[in-house]
PDB file of C-alpha atoms in Angstrom:
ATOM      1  CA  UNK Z  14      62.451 106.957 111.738  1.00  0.00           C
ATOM      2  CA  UNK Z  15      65.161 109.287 111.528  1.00  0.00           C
ATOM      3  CA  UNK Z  16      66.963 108.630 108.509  1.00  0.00           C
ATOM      4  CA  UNK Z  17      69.792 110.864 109.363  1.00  0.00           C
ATOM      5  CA  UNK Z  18      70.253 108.523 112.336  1.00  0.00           C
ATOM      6  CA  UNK Z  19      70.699 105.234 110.036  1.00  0.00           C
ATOM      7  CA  UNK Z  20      73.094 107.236 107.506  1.00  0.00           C
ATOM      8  CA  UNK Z  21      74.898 108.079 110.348  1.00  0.00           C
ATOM      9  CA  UNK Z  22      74.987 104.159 111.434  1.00  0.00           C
ATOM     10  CA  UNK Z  23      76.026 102.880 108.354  1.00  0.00           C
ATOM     11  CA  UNK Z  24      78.957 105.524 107.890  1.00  0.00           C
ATOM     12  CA  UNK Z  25      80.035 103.960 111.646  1.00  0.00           C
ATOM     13  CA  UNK Z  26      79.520 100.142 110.326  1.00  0.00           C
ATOM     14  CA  UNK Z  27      81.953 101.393 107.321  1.00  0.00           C
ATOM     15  CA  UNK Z  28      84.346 103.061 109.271  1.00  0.00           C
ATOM     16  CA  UNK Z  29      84.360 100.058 111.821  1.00  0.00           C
ATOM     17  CA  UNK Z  30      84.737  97.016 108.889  1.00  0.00           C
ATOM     18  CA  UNK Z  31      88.206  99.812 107.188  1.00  0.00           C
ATOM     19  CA  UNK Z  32      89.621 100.244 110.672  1.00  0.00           C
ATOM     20  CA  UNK Z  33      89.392  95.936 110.838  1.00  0.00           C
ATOM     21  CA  UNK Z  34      90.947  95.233 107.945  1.00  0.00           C
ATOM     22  CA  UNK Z  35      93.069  97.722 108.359  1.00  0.00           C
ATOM     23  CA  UNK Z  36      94.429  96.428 111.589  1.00  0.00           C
ATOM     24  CA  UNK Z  37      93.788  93.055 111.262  1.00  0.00           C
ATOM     25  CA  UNK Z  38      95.115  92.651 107.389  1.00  0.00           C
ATOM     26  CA  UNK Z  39      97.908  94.406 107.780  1.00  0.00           C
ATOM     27  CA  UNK Z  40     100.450  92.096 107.073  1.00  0.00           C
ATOM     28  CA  UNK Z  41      98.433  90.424 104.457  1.00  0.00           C
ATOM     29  CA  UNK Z  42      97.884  94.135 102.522  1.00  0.00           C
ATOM     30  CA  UNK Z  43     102.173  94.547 102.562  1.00  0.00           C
ATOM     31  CA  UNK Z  44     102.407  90.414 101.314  1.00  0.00           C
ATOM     32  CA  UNK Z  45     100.079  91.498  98.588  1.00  0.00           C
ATOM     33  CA  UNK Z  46     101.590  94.892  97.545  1.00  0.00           C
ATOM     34  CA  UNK Z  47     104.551  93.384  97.552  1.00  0.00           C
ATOM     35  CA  UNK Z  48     103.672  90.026  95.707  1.00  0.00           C
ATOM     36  CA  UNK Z  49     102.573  92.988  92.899  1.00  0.00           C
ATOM     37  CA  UNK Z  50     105.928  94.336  92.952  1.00  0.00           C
ATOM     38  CA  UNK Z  51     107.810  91.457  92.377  1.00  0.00           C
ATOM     39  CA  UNK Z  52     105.712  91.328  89.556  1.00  0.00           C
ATOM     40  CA  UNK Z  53     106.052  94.174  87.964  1.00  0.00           C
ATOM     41  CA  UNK Z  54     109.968  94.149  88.612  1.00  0.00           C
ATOM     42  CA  UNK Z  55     110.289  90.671  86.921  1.00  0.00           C
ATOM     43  CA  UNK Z  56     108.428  91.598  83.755  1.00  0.00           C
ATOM     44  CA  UNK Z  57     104.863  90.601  84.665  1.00  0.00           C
ATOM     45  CA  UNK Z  58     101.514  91.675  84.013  1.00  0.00           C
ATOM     46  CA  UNK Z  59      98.647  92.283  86.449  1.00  0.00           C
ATOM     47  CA  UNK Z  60      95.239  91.399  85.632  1.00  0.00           C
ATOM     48  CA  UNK Z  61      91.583  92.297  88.247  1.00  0.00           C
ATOM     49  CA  UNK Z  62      88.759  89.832  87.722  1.00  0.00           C
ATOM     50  CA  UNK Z  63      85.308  90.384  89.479  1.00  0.00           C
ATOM     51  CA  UNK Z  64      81.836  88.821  89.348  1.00  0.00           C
ATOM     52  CA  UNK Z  65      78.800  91.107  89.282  1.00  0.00           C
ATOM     53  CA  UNK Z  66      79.342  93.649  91.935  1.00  0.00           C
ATOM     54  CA  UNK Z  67      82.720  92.454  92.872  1.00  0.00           C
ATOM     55  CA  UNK Z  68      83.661  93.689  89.309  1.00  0.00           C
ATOM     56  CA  UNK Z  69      83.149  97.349  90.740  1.00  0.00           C
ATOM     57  CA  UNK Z  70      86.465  97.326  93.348  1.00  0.00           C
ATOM     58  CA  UNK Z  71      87.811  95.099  89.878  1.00  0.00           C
ATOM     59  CA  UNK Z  72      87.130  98.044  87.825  1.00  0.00           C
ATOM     60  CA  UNK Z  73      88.269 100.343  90.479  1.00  0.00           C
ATOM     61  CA  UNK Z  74      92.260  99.592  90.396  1.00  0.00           C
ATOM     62  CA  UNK Z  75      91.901  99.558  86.122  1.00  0.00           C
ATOM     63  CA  UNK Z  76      93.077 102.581  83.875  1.00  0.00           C
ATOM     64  CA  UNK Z  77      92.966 105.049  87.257  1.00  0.00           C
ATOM     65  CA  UNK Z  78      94.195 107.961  87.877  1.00  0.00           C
ATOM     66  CA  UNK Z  79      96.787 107.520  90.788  1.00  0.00           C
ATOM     67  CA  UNK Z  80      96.701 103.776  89.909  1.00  0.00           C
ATOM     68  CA  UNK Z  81      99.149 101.175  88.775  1.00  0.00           C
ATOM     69  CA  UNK Z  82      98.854 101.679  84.366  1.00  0.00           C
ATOM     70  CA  UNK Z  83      99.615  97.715  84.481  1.00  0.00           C
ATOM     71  CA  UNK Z  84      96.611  96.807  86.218  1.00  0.00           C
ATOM     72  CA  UNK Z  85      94.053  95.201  83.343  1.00  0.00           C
ATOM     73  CA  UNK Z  86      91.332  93.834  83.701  1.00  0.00           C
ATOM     74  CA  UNK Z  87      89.918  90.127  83.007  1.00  0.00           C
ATOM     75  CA  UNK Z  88      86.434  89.977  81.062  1.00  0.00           C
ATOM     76  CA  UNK Z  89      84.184  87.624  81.720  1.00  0.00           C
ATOM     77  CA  UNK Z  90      81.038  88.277  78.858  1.00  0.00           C
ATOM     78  CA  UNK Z  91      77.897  88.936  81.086  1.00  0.00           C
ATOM     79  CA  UNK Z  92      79.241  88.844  84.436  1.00  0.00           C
ATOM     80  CA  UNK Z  93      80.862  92.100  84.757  1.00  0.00           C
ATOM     81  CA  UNK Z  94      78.606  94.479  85.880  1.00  0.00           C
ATOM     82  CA  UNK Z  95      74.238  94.972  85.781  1.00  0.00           C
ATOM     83  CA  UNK Z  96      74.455  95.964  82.133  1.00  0.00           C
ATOM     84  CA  UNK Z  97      73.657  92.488  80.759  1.00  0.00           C
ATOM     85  CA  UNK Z  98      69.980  91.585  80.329  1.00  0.00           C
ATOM     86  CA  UNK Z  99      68.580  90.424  82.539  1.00  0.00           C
ATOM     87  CA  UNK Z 100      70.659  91.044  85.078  1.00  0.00           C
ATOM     88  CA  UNK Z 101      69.974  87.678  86.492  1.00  0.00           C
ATOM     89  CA  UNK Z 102      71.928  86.277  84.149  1.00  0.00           C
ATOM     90  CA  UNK Z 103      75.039  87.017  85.849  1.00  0.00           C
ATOM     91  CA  UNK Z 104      74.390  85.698  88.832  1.00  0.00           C
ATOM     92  CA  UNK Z 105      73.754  82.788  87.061  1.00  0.00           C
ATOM     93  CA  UNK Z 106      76.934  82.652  85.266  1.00  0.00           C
ATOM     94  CA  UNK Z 107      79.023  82.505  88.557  1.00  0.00           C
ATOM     95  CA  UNK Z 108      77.533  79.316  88.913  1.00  0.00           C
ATOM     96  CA  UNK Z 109      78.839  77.405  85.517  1.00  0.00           C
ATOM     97  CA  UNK Z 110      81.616  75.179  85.203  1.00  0.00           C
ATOM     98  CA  UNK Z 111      84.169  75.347  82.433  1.00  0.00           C
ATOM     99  CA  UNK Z 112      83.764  78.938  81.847  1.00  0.00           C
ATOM    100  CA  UNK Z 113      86.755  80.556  83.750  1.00  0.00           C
ATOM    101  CA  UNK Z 114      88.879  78.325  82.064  1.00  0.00           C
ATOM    102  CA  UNK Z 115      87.782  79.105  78.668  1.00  0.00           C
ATOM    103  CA  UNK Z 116      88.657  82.762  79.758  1.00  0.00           C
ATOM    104  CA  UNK Z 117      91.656  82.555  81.232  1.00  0.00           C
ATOM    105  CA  UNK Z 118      93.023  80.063  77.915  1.00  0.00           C
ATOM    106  CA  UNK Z 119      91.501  82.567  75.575  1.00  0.00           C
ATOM    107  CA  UNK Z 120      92.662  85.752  77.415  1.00  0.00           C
ATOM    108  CA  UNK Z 121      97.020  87.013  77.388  1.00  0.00           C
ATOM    109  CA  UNK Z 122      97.917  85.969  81.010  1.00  0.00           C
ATOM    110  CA  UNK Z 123     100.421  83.412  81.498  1.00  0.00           C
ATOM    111  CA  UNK Z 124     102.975  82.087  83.836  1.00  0.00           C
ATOM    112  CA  UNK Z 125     104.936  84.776  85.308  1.00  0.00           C
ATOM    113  CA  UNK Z 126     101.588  86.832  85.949  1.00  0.00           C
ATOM    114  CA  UNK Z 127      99.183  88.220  88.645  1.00  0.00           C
ATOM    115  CA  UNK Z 128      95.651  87.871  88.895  1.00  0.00           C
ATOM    116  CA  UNK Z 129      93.529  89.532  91.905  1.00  0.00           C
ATOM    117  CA  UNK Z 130      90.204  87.735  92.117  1.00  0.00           C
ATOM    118  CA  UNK Z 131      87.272  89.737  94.016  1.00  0.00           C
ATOM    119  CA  UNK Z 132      84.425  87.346  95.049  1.00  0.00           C
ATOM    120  CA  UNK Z 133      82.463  88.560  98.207  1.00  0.00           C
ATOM    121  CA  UNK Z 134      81.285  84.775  98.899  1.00  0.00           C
ATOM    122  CA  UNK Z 135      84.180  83.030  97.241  1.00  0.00           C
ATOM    123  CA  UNK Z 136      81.982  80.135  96.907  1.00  0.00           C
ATOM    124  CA  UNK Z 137      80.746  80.349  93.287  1.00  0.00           C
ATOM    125  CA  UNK Z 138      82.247  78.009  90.451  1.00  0.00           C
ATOM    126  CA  UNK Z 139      83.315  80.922  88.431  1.00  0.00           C
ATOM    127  CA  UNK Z 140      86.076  82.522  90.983  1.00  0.00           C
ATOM    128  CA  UNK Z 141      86.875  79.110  92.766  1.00  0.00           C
ATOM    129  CA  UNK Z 142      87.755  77.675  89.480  1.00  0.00           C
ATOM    130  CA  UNK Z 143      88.968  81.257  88.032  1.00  0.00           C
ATOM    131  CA  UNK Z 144      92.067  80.679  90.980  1.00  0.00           C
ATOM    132  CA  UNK Z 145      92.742  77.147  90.442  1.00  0.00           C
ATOM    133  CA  UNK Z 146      93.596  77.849  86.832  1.00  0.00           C
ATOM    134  CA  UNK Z 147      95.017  80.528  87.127  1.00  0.00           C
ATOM    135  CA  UNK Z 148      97.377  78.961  89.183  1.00  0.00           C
ATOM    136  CA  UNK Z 149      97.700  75.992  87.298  1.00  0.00           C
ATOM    137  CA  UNK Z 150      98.984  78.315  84.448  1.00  0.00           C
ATOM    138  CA  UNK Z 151     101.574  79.378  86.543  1.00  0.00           C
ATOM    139  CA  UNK Z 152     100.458  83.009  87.997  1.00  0.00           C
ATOM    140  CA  UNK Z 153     100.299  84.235  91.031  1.00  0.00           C
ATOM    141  CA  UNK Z 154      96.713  85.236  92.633  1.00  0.00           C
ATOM    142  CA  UNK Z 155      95.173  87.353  95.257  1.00  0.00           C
ATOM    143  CA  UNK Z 156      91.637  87.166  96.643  1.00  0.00           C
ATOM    144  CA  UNK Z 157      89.698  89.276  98.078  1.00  0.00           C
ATOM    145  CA  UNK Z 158      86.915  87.781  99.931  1.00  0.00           C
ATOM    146  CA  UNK Z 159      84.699  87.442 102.773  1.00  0.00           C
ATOM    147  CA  UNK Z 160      85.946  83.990 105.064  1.00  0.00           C
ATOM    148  CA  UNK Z 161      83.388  84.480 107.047  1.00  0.00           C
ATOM    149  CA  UNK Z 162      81.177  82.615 104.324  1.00  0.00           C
ATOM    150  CA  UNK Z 163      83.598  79.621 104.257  1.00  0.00           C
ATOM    151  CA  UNK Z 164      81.952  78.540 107.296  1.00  0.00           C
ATOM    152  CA  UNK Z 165      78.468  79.869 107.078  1.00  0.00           C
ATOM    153  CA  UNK Z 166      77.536  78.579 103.612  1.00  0.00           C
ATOM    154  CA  UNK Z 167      78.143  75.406 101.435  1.00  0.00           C
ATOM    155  CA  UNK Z 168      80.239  75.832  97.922  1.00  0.00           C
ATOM    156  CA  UNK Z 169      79.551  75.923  94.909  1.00  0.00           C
ATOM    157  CA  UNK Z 170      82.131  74.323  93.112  1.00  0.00           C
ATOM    158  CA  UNK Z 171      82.420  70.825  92.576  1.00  0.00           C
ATOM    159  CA  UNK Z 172      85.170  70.517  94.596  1.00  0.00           C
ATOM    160  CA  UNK Z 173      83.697  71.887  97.660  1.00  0.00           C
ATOM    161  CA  UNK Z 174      86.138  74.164  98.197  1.00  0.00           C
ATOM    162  CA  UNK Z 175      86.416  78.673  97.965  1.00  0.00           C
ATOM    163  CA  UNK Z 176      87.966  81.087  96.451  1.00  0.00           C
ATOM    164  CA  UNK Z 177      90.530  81.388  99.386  1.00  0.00           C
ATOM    165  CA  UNK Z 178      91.881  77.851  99.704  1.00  0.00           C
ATOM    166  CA  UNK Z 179      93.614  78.854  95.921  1.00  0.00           C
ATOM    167  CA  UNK Z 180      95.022  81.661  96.518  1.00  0.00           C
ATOM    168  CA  UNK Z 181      98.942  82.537  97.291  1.00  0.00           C
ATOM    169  CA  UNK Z 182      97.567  85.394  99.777  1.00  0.00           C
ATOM    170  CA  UNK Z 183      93.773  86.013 100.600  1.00  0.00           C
ATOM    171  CA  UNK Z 184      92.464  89.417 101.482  1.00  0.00           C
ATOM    172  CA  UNK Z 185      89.794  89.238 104.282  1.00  0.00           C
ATOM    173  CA  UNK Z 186      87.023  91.940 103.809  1.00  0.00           C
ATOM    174  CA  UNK Z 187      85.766  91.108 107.053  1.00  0.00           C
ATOM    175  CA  UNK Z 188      82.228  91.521 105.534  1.00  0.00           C
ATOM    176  CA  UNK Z 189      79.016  89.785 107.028  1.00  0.00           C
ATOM    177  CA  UNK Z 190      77.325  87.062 105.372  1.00  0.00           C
ATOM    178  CA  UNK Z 191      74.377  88.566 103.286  1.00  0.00           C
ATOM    179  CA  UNK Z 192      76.204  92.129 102.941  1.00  0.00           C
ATOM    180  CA  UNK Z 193      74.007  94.201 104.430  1.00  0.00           C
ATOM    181  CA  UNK Z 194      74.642  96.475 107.536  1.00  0.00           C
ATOM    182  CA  UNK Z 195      71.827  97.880 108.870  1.00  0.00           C
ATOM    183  CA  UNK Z 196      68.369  96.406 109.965  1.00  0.00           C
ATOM    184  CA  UNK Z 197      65.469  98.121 111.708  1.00  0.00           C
ATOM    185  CA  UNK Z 198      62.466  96.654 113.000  1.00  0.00           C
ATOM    186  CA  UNK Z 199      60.124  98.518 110.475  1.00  0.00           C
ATOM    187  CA  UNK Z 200      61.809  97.185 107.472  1.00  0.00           C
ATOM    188  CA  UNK Z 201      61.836  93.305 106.602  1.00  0.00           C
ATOM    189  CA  UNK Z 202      65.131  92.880 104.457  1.00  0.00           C
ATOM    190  CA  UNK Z 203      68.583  94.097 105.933  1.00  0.00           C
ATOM    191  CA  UNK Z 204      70.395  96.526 103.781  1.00  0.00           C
ATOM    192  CA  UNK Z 205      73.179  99.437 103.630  1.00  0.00           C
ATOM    193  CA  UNK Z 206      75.970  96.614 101.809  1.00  0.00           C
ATOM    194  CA  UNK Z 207      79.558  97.730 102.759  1.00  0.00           C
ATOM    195  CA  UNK Z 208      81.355  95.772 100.090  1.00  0.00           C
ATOM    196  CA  UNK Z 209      82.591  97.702  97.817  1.00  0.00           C
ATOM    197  CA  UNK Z 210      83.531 100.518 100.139  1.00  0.00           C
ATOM    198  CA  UNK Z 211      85.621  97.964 101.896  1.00  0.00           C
ATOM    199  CA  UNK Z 212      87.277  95.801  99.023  1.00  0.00           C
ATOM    200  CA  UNK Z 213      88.025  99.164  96.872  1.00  0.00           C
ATOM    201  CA  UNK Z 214      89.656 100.444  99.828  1.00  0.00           C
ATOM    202  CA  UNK Z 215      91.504  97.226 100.935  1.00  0.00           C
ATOM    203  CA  UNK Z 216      92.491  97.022  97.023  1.00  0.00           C
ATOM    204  CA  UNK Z 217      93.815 100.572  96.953  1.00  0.00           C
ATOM    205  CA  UNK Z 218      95.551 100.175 100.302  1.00  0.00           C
ATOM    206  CA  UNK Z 219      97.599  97.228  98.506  1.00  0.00           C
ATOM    207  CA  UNK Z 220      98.465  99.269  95.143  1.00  0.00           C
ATOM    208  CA  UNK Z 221     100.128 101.856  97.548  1.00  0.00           C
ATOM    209  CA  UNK Z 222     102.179  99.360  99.107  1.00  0.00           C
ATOM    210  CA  UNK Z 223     102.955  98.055  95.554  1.00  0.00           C
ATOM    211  CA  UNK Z 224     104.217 101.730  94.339  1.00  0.00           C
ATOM    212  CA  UNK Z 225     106.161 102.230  97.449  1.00  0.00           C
ATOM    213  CA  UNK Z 226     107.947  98.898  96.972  1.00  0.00           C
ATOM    214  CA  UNK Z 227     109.142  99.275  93.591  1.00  0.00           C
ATOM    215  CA  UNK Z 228     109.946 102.461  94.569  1.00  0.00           C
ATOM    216  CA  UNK Z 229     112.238 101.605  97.781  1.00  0.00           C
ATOM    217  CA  UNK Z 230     113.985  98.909  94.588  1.00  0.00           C
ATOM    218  CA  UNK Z 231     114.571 102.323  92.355  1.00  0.00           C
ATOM    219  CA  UNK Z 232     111.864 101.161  90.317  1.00  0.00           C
ATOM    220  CA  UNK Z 233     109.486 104.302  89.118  1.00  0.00           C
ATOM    221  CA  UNK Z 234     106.002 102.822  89.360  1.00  0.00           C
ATOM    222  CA  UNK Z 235     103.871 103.298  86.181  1.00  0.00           C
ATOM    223  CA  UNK Z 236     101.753 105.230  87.679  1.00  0.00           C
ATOM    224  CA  UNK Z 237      98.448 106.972  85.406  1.00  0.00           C
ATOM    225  CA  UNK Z 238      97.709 110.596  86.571  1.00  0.00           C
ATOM    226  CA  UNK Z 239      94.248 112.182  85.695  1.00  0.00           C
ATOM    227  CA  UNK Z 240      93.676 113.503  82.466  1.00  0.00           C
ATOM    228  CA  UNK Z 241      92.008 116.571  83.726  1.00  0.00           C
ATOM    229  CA  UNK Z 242      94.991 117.709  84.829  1.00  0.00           C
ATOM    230  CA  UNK Z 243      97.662 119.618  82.961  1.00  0.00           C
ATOM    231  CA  UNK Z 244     100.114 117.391  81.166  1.00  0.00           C
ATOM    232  CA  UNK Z 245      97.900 114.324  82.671  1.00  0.00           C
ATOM    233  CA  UNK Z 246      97.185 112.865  78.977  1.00  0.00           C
ATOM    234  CA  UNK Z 247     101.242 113.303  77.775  1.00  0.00           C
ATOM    235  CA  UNK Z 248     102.359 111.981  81.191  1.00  0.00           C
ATOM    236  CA  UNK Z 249      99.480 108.587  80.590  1.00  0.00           C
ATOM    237  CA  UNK Z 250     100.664 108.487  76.721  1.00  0.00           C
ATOM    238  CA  UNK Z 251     104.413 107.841  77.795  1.00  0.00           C
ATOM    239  CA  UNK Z 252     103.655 105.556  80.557  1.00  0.00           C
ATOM    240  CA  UNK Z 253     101.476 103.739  78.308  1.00  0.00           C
ATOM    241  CA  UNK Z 254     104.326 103.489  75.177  1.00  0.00           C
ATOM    242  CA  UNK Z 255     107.077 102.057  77.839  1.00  0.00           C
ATOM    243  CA  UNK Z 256     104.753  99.215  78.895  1.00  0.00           C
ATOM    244  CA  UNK Z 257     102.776  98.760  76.064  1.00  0.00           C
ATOM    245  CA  UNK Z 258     103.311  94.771  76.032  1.00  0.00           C
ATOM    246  CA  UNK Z 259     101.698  94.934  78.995  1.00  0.00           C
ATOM    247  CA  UNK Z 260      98.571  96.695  78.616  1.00  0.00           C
ATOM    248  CA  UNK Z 261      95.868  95.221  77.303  1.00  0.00           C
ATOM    249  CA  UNK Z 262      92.872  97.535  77.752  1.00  0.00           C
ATOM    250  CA  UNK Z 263      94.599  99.836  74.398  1.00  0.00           C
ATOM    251  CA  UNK Z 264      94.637  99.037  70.848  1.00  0.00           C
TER     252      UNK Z 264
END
């Protein structure tokens, strides 16, 4: 096996799912940048959720250099990431009802917000019900999601429904079912996932639209710059005092 060969297919696979979306989301990437905008002109704060690995393109648009300074991010306890023990338990979290509501009613979005949800399957109880409350609070919401699952597995919410039939716009990653591009005959198990190459990219492709429409409305964009570059950290300190009623992720 020549393991050069299969890095070389999976760079392909990637390249192939960013040119998709990229072509084939193109007018849903400029609804969503601009859906951001209009937030951000009108006074609104942004807020990224993510389950488990999803949390990573979450985590991704949050307190970045060359990213929007508005973007925070929305903590669920034990689903954000593989730190929590076991890591199990996440995935098992997804899958309770009640528990996005509790976080959204205990958390400072309300009506007049934006919340980007990130759920590869979109059929868990935790984003499904994450975006109808949400909405029902009055924000606006994004997902990001694969719709290829919508018709290739059953939901998991009571309702029957996904993540995408509660959004305003939905984000197709174009991803396979099961996440995983590569197979060979030698090994049992597909692997190589593309997700979070594709959704981080996809996510980032909408915060540029965002900062050139509030730019084309004479709005500067809060945008952070890198603290490892000169005058990065005074630059981030006076973004961060102009909208400081709307960032969260700073005492």
């Amino acid at each position: 096996m020549s393991e050069g060969k299969l890095a070389g297919q999976f760079f392909d696979a990637a390249i192939g799912l960013l040119q998709q979306v990229r072509d084939e989301d193109a007018g849903e990437i400029e609804a969503a940048g601009t859906l951001i905008a209009d937030t951000v002109a009108a006074g609104g704060r942004l807020f990224a959720f993510g389950a488990g690995h999803s949390s990573l393109a979450a985590q991704d648009v949050v307190y970045r250099a060359g990213g929007l300074a508005l973007m925070n991010l929305l903590v669920v306890p034990g689903v954000v990431g593989v730190d929590v023990m076991p890591a199990t338990l996440g995935s098992a979290l997804e899958r309770v009802d009640g528990l996005a509501s509790v976080v959204l009613e205990s958390s400072p979005a309300r009506s007049g917000d934006l919340l980007v949800i990130i759920s590869l399957s979109g059929r868990n109880a935790l984003p499904v019900e994450m975006a109808m409350s949400a909405r029902t609070l009055g924000l606006k919401v994004i997902g990001v999601t694969s719709v290829a699952y919508t018709t290739e597995t059953k939901s998991r919410h009571t309702s029957g429904t996904y993540l995408k039939d509660h959004c305003d716009i939905v984000l197709d990653s174009r991803i396979p079912v099961g996440d995983a591009e590569l197979t060979v005959d030698t090994i049992e198990a597909p692997f190589a996932p593309a997700s979070t190459v594709v959704t981080s990219a996809l996510l980032q492709a909408v915060m540029a639209t965002a900062a050139g429409a509030l730019a084309d409305r004479g709005i500067e964009p809060p945008l952070l710059r890198s603290g490892n570059v000169d005058g990065g950290h005074e630059w981030n300190n006076q973004v961060m005092t102009q909208y400081r009623d709307r960032i969260f992720y700073q005492h």
